[in-house]
Amino acid sequence: SMISFRRFPPAARFSKNKDRQNSMATSIESLHLHVNNKIATIKKSLQLRNIASDPDMNTILKKIGLELAALNDLLNRFEAEVEQQENSLNFLKDLKASLDGDMKAVLHLSQNIPPHLPRKAAATASEMNGKPEENTKDAATHDVSRKQSKCSASIKEMVYITVQEFETVPPYMKGRLTYDQVNATVRDINKAVFGKYKILRQPIKSLNNVNRNLYHRFMEEETKETKGLFFVVDADIKEFCQKTVDKRFQGMLSILRHCQRIREVRGGKVVRYVLL
């Protein structure tokens, strides 16, 4: 029987031959490059061996070795410094975050200061410039201000209600009254007490007709039970605070009694609110 051979088209045989040639060429180039690299390495080794046998070149190599060691030490220092700076940067970032939180808290506090807290008086233009005021006060004015300060220092003031105290007030007593409203009433009562006893501390001859009439009313409202105490009545609150003691105001007085800031002394159809 006849053996049949598979025949490839001429174009396919040419393509395979070309790929085989290209592969061989690439292998030869790679081998050539590898051999050249080995030869270059051998040449460098021979040169270094020759240099090492030369005393002058050996000295240079030692200097180069010392410089490399110094550079290595310097790099180690740089790495340590970079690490330290990174730690400092992280610490400053944490500190900034903490300060930002504190700043927000301070800003919130500055925008929500209770109105009853005392505030520092604004500085005058002369104080801001560092110059004393001239020809504005004489010796008599200084004496009057000293007397007024002594008078105000001896007049009792009601202590403001704290948040903790306000929270202990029963809900039925609070109603819709707020913490700020109750302390505003404390401020009004203190204002009335100060106005009343400022008049009582002055010589009656130095008072005008209005204050003299008030002086006599104050003395008539004194009783044995209120002797030596500081108190006001409804008329005093109306006189010095321009407010009436209505039902809402009575509710706040009840809270002040609950918090032991005042007590009532009745007699002669007059209710006296005595400061405790």
mmCIF file of N, CA, C and O in Angstrom, residues 69-171:
data_model
loop_
_atom_site.group_PDB
_atom_site.id
_atom_site.type_symbol
_atom_site.label_atom_id
_atom_site.label_comp_id
_atom_site.label_asym_id
_atom_site.label_seq_id
_atom_site.Cartn_x
_atom_site.Cartn_y
_atom_site.Cartn_z
ATOM 1 N N ALA A 69 31.042 54.815 54.925
ATOM 2 C CA ALA A 69 30.589 54.576 56.299
ATOM 3 C C ALA A 69 29.982 55.842 56.905
ATOM 4 O O ALA A 69 28.946 55.802 57.598
ATOM 5 N N ALA A 70 30.634 57.006 56.627
ATOM 6 C CA ALA A 70 30.098 58.274 57.134
ATOM 7 C C ALA A 70 28.742 58.579 56.513
ATOM 8 O O ALA A 70 27.814 59.043 57.183
ATOM 9 N N LEU A 71 28.642 58.305 55.181
ATOM 10 C CA LEU A 71 27.353 58.530 54.516
ATOM 11 C C LEU A 71 26.280 57.616 55.085
ATOM 12 O O LEU A 71 25.121 58.024 55.266
ATOM 13 N N ASN A 72 26.647 56.391 55.375
ATOM 14 C CA ASN A 72 25.679 55.460 55.955
ATOM 15 C C ASN A 72 25.210 55.938 57.328
ATOM 16 O O ASN A 72 24.017 55.879 57.658
ATOM 17 N N ASP A 73 26.145 56.434 58.145
ATOM 18 C CA ASP A 73 25.783 56.970 59.455
ATOM 19 C C ASP A 73 24.883 58.187 59.314
ATOM 20 O O ASP A 73 23.912 58.359 60.068
ATOM 21 N N LEU A 74 25.205 59.049 58.312
ATOM 22 C CA LEU A 74 24.382 60.235 58.086
ATOM 23 C C LEU A 74 22.968 59.851 57.650
ATOM 24 O O LEU A 74 21.971 60.451 58.096
ATOM 25 N N LEU A 75 22.862 58.828 56.809
ATOM 26 C CA LEU A 75 21.537 58.367 56.388
ATOM 27 C C LEU A 75 20.741 57.822 57.573
ATOM 28 O O LEU A 75 19.522 58.044 57.670
ATOM 29 N N ASN A 76 21.435 57.117 58.464
ATOM 30 C CA ASN A 76 20.748 56.612 59.658
ATOM 31 C C ASN A 76 20.218 57.752 60.519
ATOM 32 O O ASN A 76 19.111 57.689 61.059
ATOM 33 N N ARG A 77 21.045 58.814 60.622
ATOM 34 C CA ARG A 77 20.584 59.976 61.384
ATOM 35 C C ARG A 77 19.381 60.642 60.719
ATOM 36 O O ARG A 77 18.435 61.062 61.388
ATOM 37 N N PHE A 78 19.438 60.745 59.391
ATOM 38 C CA PHE A 78 18.317 61.330 58.659
ATOM 39 C C PHE A 78 17.041 60.512 58.886
ATOM 40 O O PHE A 78 15.955 61.070 59.084
ATOM 41 N N GLU A 79 17.162 59.201 58.846
ATOM 42 C CA GLU A 79 15.997 58.350 59.065
ATOM 43 C C GLU A 79 15.431 58.535 60.475
ATOM 44 O O GLU A 79 14.214 58.612 60.665
ATOM 45 N N ALA A 80 16.337 58.627 61.470
ATOM 46 C CA ALA A 80 15.874 58.844 62.846
ATOM 47 C C ALA A 80 15.186 60.208 62.981
ATOM 48 O O ALA A 80 14.156 60.345 63.650
ATOM 49 N N GLU A 81 15.756 61.241 62.323
ATOM 50 C CA GLU A 81 15.157 62.574 62.384
ATOM 51 C C GLU A 81 13.800 62.604 61.699
ATOM 52 O O GLU A 81 12.839 63.218 62.200
ATOM 53 N N VAL A 82 13.682 61.930 60.560
ATOM 54 C CA VAL A 82 12.400 61.877 59.849
ATOM 55 C C VAL A 82 11.344 61.184 60.711
ATOM 56 O O VAL A 82 10.196 61.627 60.807
ATOM 57 N N GLU A 83 11.754 60.087 61.379
ATOM 58 C CA GLU A 83 10.811 59.378 62.254
ATOM 59 C C GLU A 83 10.359 60.258 63.409
ATOM 60 O O GLU A 83 9.181 60.284 63.775
ATOM 61 N N GLN A 84 11.326 61.013 63.978
ATOM 62 C CA GLN A 84 10.983 61.915 65.078
ATOM 63 C C GLN A 84 10.038 63.014 64.616
ATOM 64 O O GLN A 84 9.076 63.362 65.314
ATOM 65 N N GLN A 85 10.300 63.567 63.424
ATOM 66 C CA GLN A 85 9.423 64.615 62.891
ATOM 67 C C GLN A 85 8.028 64.076 62.598
ATOM 68 O O GLN A 85 7.027 64.777 62.788
ATOM 69 N N GLU A 86 7.943 62.838 62.142
ATOM 70 C CA GLU A 86 6.632 62.235 61.901
ATOM 71 C C GLU A 86 5.861 62.080 63.212
ATOM 72 O O GLU A 86 4.654 62.350 63.269
ATOM 73 N N ASN A 87 6.568 61.660 64.257
ATOM 74 C CA ASN A 87 5.917 61.547 65.567
ATOM 75 C C ASN A 87 5.455 62.910 66.070
ATOM 76 O O ASN A 87 4.350 63.047 66.617
ATOM 77 N N SER A 88 6.308 63.925 65.868
ATOM 78 C CA SER A 88 5.928 65.282 66.290
ATOM 79 C C SER A 88 4.719 65.773 65.493
ATOM 80 O O SER A 88 3.812 66.415 66.040
ATOM 81 N N LEU A 89 4.702 65.461 64.195
ATOM 82 C CA LEU A 89 3.581 65.875 63.352
ATOM 83 C C LEU A 89 2.280 65.219 63.808
ATOM 84 O O LEU A 89 1.233 65.875 63.896
ATOM 85 N N ASN A 90 2.342 63.935 64.123
ATOM 86 C CA ASN A 90 1.144 63.241 64.603
ATOM 87 C C ASN A 90 0.674 63.816 65.935
ATOM 88 O O ASN A 90 -0.534 63.982 66.160
ATOM 89 N N PHE A 91 1.649 64.147 66.816
ATOM 90 C CA PHE A 91 1.282 64.754 68.100
ATOM 91 C C PHE A 91 0.618 66.111 67.891
ATOM 92 O O PHE A 91 -0.392 66.441 68.541
ATOM 93 N N LEU A 92 1.170 66.916 66.975
ATOM 94 C CA LEU A 92 0.585 68.232 66.712
ATOM 95 C C LEU A 92 -0.797 68.115 66.087
ATOM 96 O O LEU A 92 -1.687 68.933 66.361
ATOM 97 N N LYS A 93 -1.008 67.102 65.253
ATOM 98 C CA LYS A 93 -2.334 66.885 64.681
ATOM 99 C C LYS A 93 -3.347 66.563 65.782
ATOM 100 O O LYS A 93 -4.464 67.099 65.797
ATOM 101 N N ASP A 94 -2.937 65.688 66.718
ATOM 102 C CA ASP A 94 -3.825 65.358 67.829
ATOM 103 C C ASP A 94 -4.087 66.583 68.703
ATOM 104 O O ASP A 94 -5.220 66.812 69.158
ATOM 105 N N LEU A 95 -3.022 67.375 68.923
ATOM 106 C CA LEU A 95 -3.184 68.584 69.728
ATOM 107 C C LEU A 95 -4.113 69.578 69.047
ATOM 108 O O LEU A 95 -4.965 70.201 69.693
ATOM 109 N N LYS A 96 -3.982 69.715 67.737
ATOM 110 C CA LYS A 96 -4.864 70.629 66.990
ATOM 111 C C LYS A 96 -6.313 70.167 67.083
ATOM 112 O O LYS A 96 -7.225 70.986 67.268
ATOM 113 N N ALA A 97 -6.536 68.867 66.959
ATOM 114 C CA ALA A 97 -7.903 68.350 67.065
ATOM 115 C C ALA A 97 -8.478 68.636 68.452
ATOM 116 O O ALA A 97 -9.648 69.026 68.583
ATOM 117 N N SER A 98 -7.634 68.469 69.497
ATOM 118 C CA SER A 98 -8.088 68.757 70.856
ATOM 119 C C SER A 98 -8.392 70.241 71.044
ATOM 120 O O SER A 98 -9.407 70.622 71.640
ATOM 121 N N LEU A 99 -7.516 71.099 70.502
ATOM 122 C CA LEU A 99 -7.736 72.545 70.620
ATOM 123 C C LEU A 99 -8.959 72.987 69.839
ATOM 124 O O LEU A 99 -9.689 73.893 70.265
ATOM 125 N N ASP A 100 -9.202 72.376 68.695
ATOM 126 C CA ASP A 100 -10.403 72.702 67.926
ATOM 127 C C ASP A 100 -11.655 72.366 68.730
ATOM 128 O O ASP A 100 -12.630 73.133 68.739
ATOM 129 N N GLY A 101 -11.612 71.212 69.414
ATOM 130 C CA GLY A 101 -12.747 70.858 70.257
ATOM 131 C C GLY A 101 -12.932 71.842 71.405
ATOM 132 O O GLY A 101 -14.061 72.256 71.710
ATOM 133 N N ASP A 102 -11.801 72.249 72.028
ATOM 134 C CA ASP A 102 -11.886 73.244 73.113
ATOM 135 C C ASP A 102 -12.393 74.582 72.599
ATOM 136 O O ASP A 102 -13.181 75.258 73.274
ATOM 137 N N MET A 103 -11.955 74.960 71.384
ATOM 138 C CA MET A 103 -12.401 76.233 70.815
ATOM 139 C C MET A 103 -13.907 76.230 70.560
ATOM 140 O O MET A 103 -14.603 77.221 70.822
ATOM 141 N N LYS A 104 -14.416 75.098 70.073
ATOM 142 C CA LYS A 104 -15.859 75.001 69.847
ATOM 143 C C LYS A 104 -16.618 75.106 71.167
ATOM 144 O O LYS A 104 -17.663 75.759 71.248
ATOM 145 N N ALA A 105 -16.061 74.459 72.204
ATOM 146 C CA ALA A 105 -16.718 74.521 73.517
ATOM 147 C C ALA A 105 -16.707 75.946 74.071
ATOM 148 O O ALA A 105 -17.711 76.432 74.601
ATOM 149 N N VAL A 106 -15.556 76.625 73.934
ATOM 150 C CA VAL A 106 -15.457 78.017 74.419
ATOM 151 C C VAL A 106 -16.391 78.930 73.636
ATOM 152 O O VAL A 106 -17.061 79.811 74.211
ATOM 153 N N LEU A 107 -16.462 78.728 72.323
ATOM 154 C CA LEU A 107 -17.362 79.543 71.499
ATOM 155 C C LEU A 107 -18.808 79.324 71.902
ATOM 156 O O LEU A 107 -19.591 80.277 71.997
ATOM 157 N N HIS A 108 -19.154 78.058 72.172
ATOM 158 C CA HIS A 108 -20.521 77.768 72.600
ATOM 159 C C HIS A 108 -20.820 78.442 73.938
ATOM 160 O O HIS A 108 -21.907 79.001 74.139
ATOM 161 N N LEU A 109 -19.834 78.385 74.859
ATOM 162 C CA LEU A 109 -20.032 79.021 76.160
ATOM 163 C C LEU A 109 -20.164 80.534 76.027
ATOM 164 O O LEU A 109 -21.003 81.155 76.688
ATOM 165 N N SER A 110 -19.325 81.138 75.165
ATOM 166 C CA SER A 110 -19.378 82.600 74.992
ATOM 167 C C SER A 110 -20.690 83.053 74.373
ATOM 168 O O SER A 110 -21.149 84.167 74.626
ATOM 169 N N GLN A 111 -21.299 82.184 73.565
ATOM 170 C CA GLN A 111 -22.570 82.540 72.926
ATOM 171 C C GLN A 111 -23.775 82.185 73.791
ATOM 172 O O GLN A 111 -24.904 82.535 73.433
ATOM 173 N N ASN A 112 -23.550 81.487 74.900
ATOM 174 C CA ASN A 112 -24.658 81.075 75.760
ATOM 175 C C ASN A 112 -24.387 81.418 77.220
ATOM 176 O O ASN A 112 -24.652 80.615 78.114
ATOM 177 N N ILE A 113 -23.836 82.610 77.446
ATOM 178 C CA ILE A 113 -23.582 83.057 78.818
ATOM 179 C C ILE A 113 -24.914 83.416 79.469
ATOM 180 O O ILE A 113 -25.698 84.170 78.897
ATOM 181 N N PRO A 114 -25.200 82.867 80.647
ATOM 182 C CA PRO A 114 -26.446 83.243 81.336
ATOM 183 C C PRO A 114 -26.504 84.742 81.572
ATOM 184 O O PRO A 114 -25.505 85.354 81.954
ATOM 185 N N PRO A 115 -27.650 85.346 81.349
ATOM 186 C CA PRO A 115 -27.726 86.818 81.456
ATOM 187 C C PRO A 115 -27.506 87.342 82.858
ATOM 188 O O PRO A 115 -27.190 88.520 83.033
ATOM 189 N N HIS A 116 -27.680 86.476 83.893
ATOM 190 C CA HIS A 116 -27.554 86.979 85.258
ATOM 191 C C HIS A 116 -26.113 87.026 85.741
ATOM 192 O O HIS A 116 -25.849 87.581 86.810
ATOM 193 N N LEU A 117 -25.173 86.466 84.988
ATOM 194 C CA LEU A 117 -23.783 86.496 85.437
ATOM 195 C C LEU A 117 -23.223 87.912 85.313
ATOM 196 O O LEU A 117 -23.505 88.612 84.339
ATOM 197 N N PRO A 118 -22.389 88.330 86.261
ATOM 198 C CA PRO A 118 -21.800 89.678 86.154
ATOM 199 C C PRO A 118 -20.810 89.755 85.007
ATOM 200 O O PRO A 118 -20.121 88.786 84.694
ATOM 201 N N ARG A 119 -20.780 90.890 84.360
ATOM 202 C CA ARG A 119 -19.881 91.095 83.233
ATOM 203 C C ARG A 119 -18.907 92.223 83.551
ATOM 204 O O ARG A 119 -19.233 93.159 84.273
ATOM 205 N N LYS A 120 -17.729 92.115 82.970
ATOM 206 C CA LYS A 120 -16.708 93.130 83.179
ATOM 207 C C LYS A 120 -17.092 94.395 82.421
ATOM 208 O O LYS A 120 -17.494 94.340 81.259
ATOM 209 N N ALA A 121 -16.955 95.529 83.084
ATOM 210 C CA ALA A 121 -17.289 96.789 82.440
ATOM 211 C C ALA A 121 -16.329 97.079 81.307
ATOM 212 O O ALA A 121 -15.146 96.755 81.365
ATOM 213 N N ALA A 122 -16.865 97.667 80.230
ATOM 214 C CA ALA A 122 -16.030 97.997 79.078
ATOM 215 C C ALA A 122 -15.013 99.063 79.432
ATOM 216 O O ALA A 122 -15.296 100.016 80.173
ATOM 217 N N ALA A 123 -13.793 98.920 78.946
ATOM 218 C CA ALA A 123 -12.727 99.880 79.229
ATOM 219 C C ALA A 123 -12.980 101.174 78.486
ATOM 220 O O ALA A 123 -13.474 101.183 77.359
ATOM 221 N N THR A 124 -12.644 102.291 79.127
ATOM 222 C CA THR A 124 -12.790 103.579 78.471
ATOM 223 C C THR A 124 -11.672 103.797 77.472
ATOM 224 O O THR A 124 -10.677 103.081 77.463
ATOM 225 N N ALA A 125 -11.864 104.778 76.622
ATOM 226 C CA ALA A 125 -10.866 105.055 75.588
ATOM 227 C C ALA A 125 -9.527 105.445 76.208
ATOM 228 O O ALA A 125 -8.460 105.073 75.711
ATOM 229 N N SER A 126 -9.584 106.182 77.308
ATOM 230 C CA SER A 126 -8.333 106.600 77.949
ATOM 231 C C SER A 126 -7.609 105.408 78.552
ATOM 232 O O SER A 126 -6.387 105.332 78.515
ATOM 233 N N GLU A 127 -8.378 104.421 79.088
ATOM 234 C CA GLU A 127 -7.733 103.238 79.648
ATOM 235 C C GLU A 127 -7.098 102.402 78.566
ATOM 236 O O GLU A 127 -6.035 101.819 78.739
ATOM 237 N N MET A 128 -7.767 102.318 77.391
ATOM 238 C CA MET A 128 -7.209 101.544 76.290
ATOM 239 C C MET A 128 -5.941 102.182 75.755
ATOM 240 O O MET A 128 -5.024 101.498 75.308
ATOM 241 N N ASN A 129 -5.855 103.499 75.796
ATOM 242 C CA ASN A 129 -4.658 104.196 75.322
ATOM 243 C C ASN A 129 -3.575 104.267 76.384
ATOM 244 O O ASN A 129 -2.476 104.739 76.119
ATOM 245 N N GLY A 130 -3.901 103.806 77.588
ATOM 246 C CA GLY A 130 -2.908 103.832 78.656
ATOM 247 C C GLY A 130 -2.729 105.199 79.270
ATOM 248 O O GLY A 130 -1.737 105.461 79.938
ATOM 249 N N LYS A 131 -3.711 106.117 79.078
ATOM 250 C CA LYS A 131 -3.596 107.470 79.608
ATOM 251 C C LYS A 131 -4.694 107.691 80.637
ATOM 252 O O LYS A 131 -5.850 107.335 80.406
ATOM 253 N N PRO A 132 -4.411 108.289 81.767
ATOM 254 C CA PRO A 132 -5.443 108.550 82.775
ATOM 255 C C PRO A 132 -6.364 109.661 82.320
ATOM 256 O O PRO A 132 -5.982 110.550 81.550
ATOM 257 N N GLU A 133 -7.617 109.598 82.774
ATOM 258 C CA GLU A 133 -8.554 110.670 82.450
ATOM 259 C C GLU A 133 -8.165 111.912 83.245
ATOM 260 O O GLU A 133 -7.823 111.853 84.429
ATOM 261 N N GLU A 134 -8.240 113.026 82.581
ATOM 262 C CA GLU A 134 -7.854 114.291 83.197
ATOM 263 C C GLU A 134 -9.056 115.214 83.262
ATOM 264 O O GLU A 134 -9.859 115.290 82.332
ATOM 265 N N ASN A 135 -9.164 115.918 84.372
ATOM 266 C CA ASN A 135 -10.189 116.935 84.565
ATOM 267 C C ASN A 135 -11.588 116.347 84.454
ATOM 268 O O ASN A 135 -12.511 117.001 83.962
ATOM 269 N N THR A 136 -11.776 115.096 84.859
ATOM 270 C CA THR A 136 -13.102 114.498 84.789
ATOM 271 C C THR A 136 -13.660 114.188 86.174
ATOM 272 O O THR A 136 -14.864 114.056 86.333
ATOM 273 N N LYS A 137 -12.762 114.000 87.137
ATOM 274 C CA LYS A 137 -13.211 113.690 88.497
ATOM 275 C C LYS A 137 -12.411 114.531 89.477
ATOM 276 O O LYS A 137 -11.210 114.647 89.345
ATOM 277 N N ASP A 138 -13.116 115.067 90.442
ATOM 278 C CA ASP A 138 -12.436 115.814 91.499
ATOM 279 C C ASP A 138 -12.478 115.010 92.789
ATOM 280 O O ASP A 138 -12.976 113.886 92.840
ATOM 281 N N ALA A 139 -11.986 115.586 93.841
ATOM 282 C CA ALA A 139 -11.895 114.866 95.114
ATOM 283 C C ALA A 139 -13.279 114.517 95.655
ATOM 284 O O ALA A 139 -13.492 113.446 96.227
ATOM 285 N N ALA A 140 -14.253 115.407 95.458
ATOM 286 C CA ALA A 140 -15.603 115.149 95.973
ATOM 287 C C ALA A 140 -16.227 113.944 95.285
ATOM 288 O O ALA A 140 -16.898 113.122 95.916
ATOM 289 N N THR A 141 -15.998 113.849 93.957
ATOM 290 C CA THR A 141 -16.543 112.709 93.219
ATOM 291 C C THR A 141 -15.949 111.406 93.711
ATOM 292 O O THR A 141 -16.641 110.389 93.824
ATOM 293 N N HIS A 142 -14.653 111.410 94.015
ATOM 294 C CA HIS A 142 -14.005 110.220 94.554
ATOM 295 C C HIS A 142 -14.606 109.832 95.894
ATOM 296 O O HIS A 142 -14.808 108.649 96.177
ATOM 297 N N ASP A 143 -14.906 110.808 96.724
ATOM 298 C CA ASP A 143 -15.502 110.506 98.022
ATOM 299 C C ASP A 143 -16.882 109.896 97.856
ATOM 300 O O ASP A 143 -17.248 108.945 98.552
ATOM 301 N N VAL A 144 -17.673 110.455 96.914
ATOM 302 C CA VAL A 144 -19.025 109.926 96.675
ATOM 303 C C VAL A 144 -18.957 108.492 96.184
ATOM 304 O O VAL A 144 -19.703 107.619 96.627
ATOM 305 N N SER A 145 -18.046 108.223 95.237
ATOM 306 C CA SER A 145 -17.928 106.861 94.697
ATOM 307 C C SER A 145 -17.479 105.885 95.775
ATOM 308 O O SER A 145 -17.916 104.728 95.804
ATOM 309 N N ARG A 146 -16.595 106.359 96.686
ATOM 310 C CA ARG A 146 -16.151 105.499 97.772
ATOM 311 C C ARG A 146 -17.307 105.168 98.702
ATOM 312 O O ARG A 146 -17.481 104.029 99.132
ATOM 313 N N LYS A 147 -18.127 106.158 98.999
ATOM 314 C CA LYS A 147 -19.280 105.933 99.862
ATOM 315 C C LYS A 147 -20.279 104.979 99.210
ATOM 316 O O LYS A 147 -20.859 104.112 99.867
ATOM 317 N N GLN A 148 -20.484 105.165 97.891
ATOM 318 C CA GLN A 148 -21.419 104.289 97.191
ATOM 319 C C GLN A 148 -20.926 102.851 97.172
ATOM 320 O O GLN A 148 -21.697 101.905 97.312
ATOM 321 N N SER A 149 -19.611 102.673 96.984
ATOM 322 C CA SER A 149 -19.065 101.319 96.956
ATOM 323 C C SER A 149 -19.196 100.658 98.322
ATOM 324 O O SER A 149 -19.506 99.475 98.432
ATOM 325 N N LYS A 150 -18.979 101.458 99.408
ATOM 326 C CA LYS A 150 -19.150 100.904 100.742
ATOM 327 C C LYS A 150 -20.603 100.544 100.991
ATOM 328 O O LYS A 150 -20.917 99.519 101.605
ATOM 329 N N CYS A 151 -21.504 101.402 100.501
ATOM 330 C CA CYS A 151 -22.927 101.151 100.678
ATOM 331 C C CYS A 151 -23.353 99.888 99.958
ATOM 332 O O CYS A 151 -24.063 99.041 100.508
ATOM 333 N N SER A 152 -22.921 99.744 98.700
ATOM 334 C CA SER A 152 -23.301 98.568 97.915
ATOM 335 C C SER A 152 -22.671 97.303 98.480
ATOM 336 O O SER A 152 -23.253 96.222 98.387
ATOM 337 N N ALA A 153 -21.489 97.434 99.073
ATOM 338 C CA ALA A 153 -20.828 96.258 99.625
ATOM 339 C C ALA A 153 -21.564 95.739 100.852
ATOM 340 O O ALA A 153 -21.535 94.548 101.137
ATOM 341 N N SER A 154 -22.251 96.621 101.603
ATOM 342 C CA SER A 154 -22.936 96.205 102.825
ATOM 343 C C SER A 154 -24.369 95.784 102.573
ATOM 344 O O SER A 154 -25.041 95.319 103.482
ATOM 345 N N ILE A 155 -24.891 95.979 101.368
ATOM 346 C CA ILE A 155 -26.260 95.585 101.045
ATOM 347 C C ILE A 155 -26.258 94.140 100.557
ATOM 348 O O ILE A 155 -25.508 93.780 99.651
ATOM 349 N N LYS A 156 -27.098 93.335 101.159
ATOM 350 C CA LYS A 156 -27.133 91.913 100.835
ATOM 351 C C LYS A 156 -27.728 91.676 99.453
ATOM 352 O O LYS A 156 -28.606 92.411 99.008
ATOM 353 N N GLU A 157 -27.227 90.649 98.794
ATOM 354 C CA GLU A 157 -27.760 90.246 97.496
ATOM 355 C C GLU A 157 -28.190 88.791 97.543
ATOM 356 O O GLU A 157 -27.563 87.974 98.218
ATOM 357 N N MET A 158 -29.253 88.486 96.822
ATOM 358 C CA MET A 158 -29.710 87.108 96.722
ATOM 359 C C MET A 158 -28.797 86.335 95.780
ATOM 360 O O MET A 158 -28.435 86.837 94.712
ATOM 361 N N VAL A 159 -28.437 85.133 96.176
ATOM 362 C CA VAL A 159 -27.582 84.284 95.340
ATOM 363 C C VAL A 159 -28.424 83.689 94.223
ATOM 364 O O VAL A 159 -29.561 83.264 94.429
ATOM 365 N N TYR A 160 -27.856 83.662 93.024
ATOM 366 C CA TYR A 160 -28.590 83.133 91.876
ATOM 367 C C TYR A 160 -28.824 81.632 92.016
ATOM 368 O O TYR A 160 -28.056 80.910 92.658
ATOM 369 N N ILE A 161 -29.877 81.157 91.378
ATOM 370 C CA ILE A 161 -30.235 79.736 91.391
ATOM 371 C C ILE A 161 -29.291 78.978 90.463
ATOM 372 O O ILE A 161 -29.006 79.417 89.346
ATOM 373 N N THR A 162 -28.815 77.849 90.927
ATOM 374 C CA THR A 162 -27.966 77.005 90.085
ATOM 375 C C THR A 162 -28.836 76.062 89.262
ATOM 376 O O THR A 162 -30.023 75.855 89.553
ATOM 377 N N VAL A 163 -28.218 75.481 88.243
ATOM 378 C CA VAL A 163 -28.951 74.527 87.395
ATOM 379 C C VAL A 163 -29.387 73.317 88.217
ATOM 380 O O VAL A 163 -30.510 72.811 88.065
ATOM 381 N N GLN A 164 -28.507 72.849 89.104
ATOM 382 C CA GLN A 164 -28.848 71.690 89.928
ATOM 383 C C GLN A 164 -30.046 71.994 90.826
ATOM 384 O O GLN A 164 -30.940 71.154 91.000
ATOM 385 N N GLU A 165 -30.088 73.197 91.406
ATOM 386 C CA GLU A 165 -31.223 73.574 92.253
ATOM 387 C C GLU A 165 -32.505 73.670 91.441
ATOM 388 O O GLU A 165 -33.580 73.251 91.884
ATOM 389 N N PHE A 166 -32.383 74.239 90.232
ATOM 390 C CA PHE A 166 -33.577 74.393 89.396
ATOM 391 C C PHE A 166 -34.148 73.034 89.008
ATOM 392 O O PHE A 166 -35.366 72.876 88.872
ATOM 393 N N GLU A 167 -33.283 72.039 88.842
ATOM 394 C CA GLU A 167 -33.757 70.705 88.476
ATOM 395 C C GLU A 167 -34.488 70.019 89.626
ATOM 396 O O GLU A 167 -35.257 69.074 89.390
ATOM 397 N N THR A 168 -34.255 70.462 90.857
ATOM 398 C CA THR A 168 -34.949 69.871 92.003
ATOM 399 C C THR A 168 -36.344 70.458 92.209
ATOM 400 O O THR A 168 -37.107 69.945 93.032
ATOM 401 N N VAL A 169 -36.674 71.523 91.486
ATOM 402 C CA VAL A 169 -37.992 72.148 91.639
ATOM 403 C C VAL A 169 -39.047 71.220 91.028
ATOM 404 O O VAL A 169 -38.879 70.732 89.912
ATOM 405 N N PRO A 170 -40.123 70.952 91.734
ATOM 406 C CA PRO A 170 -41.167 70.058 91.196
ATOM 407 C C PRO A 170 -41.747 70.613 89.897
ATOM 408 O O PRO A 170 -41.880 71.829 89.737
ATOM 409 N N PRO A 171 -42.116 69.745 88.972
ATOM 410 C CA PRO A 171 -42.668 70.205 87.680
ATOM 411 C C PRO A 171 -43.918 71.063 87.824
ATOM 412 O O PRO A 171 -44.111 72.015 87.075
#
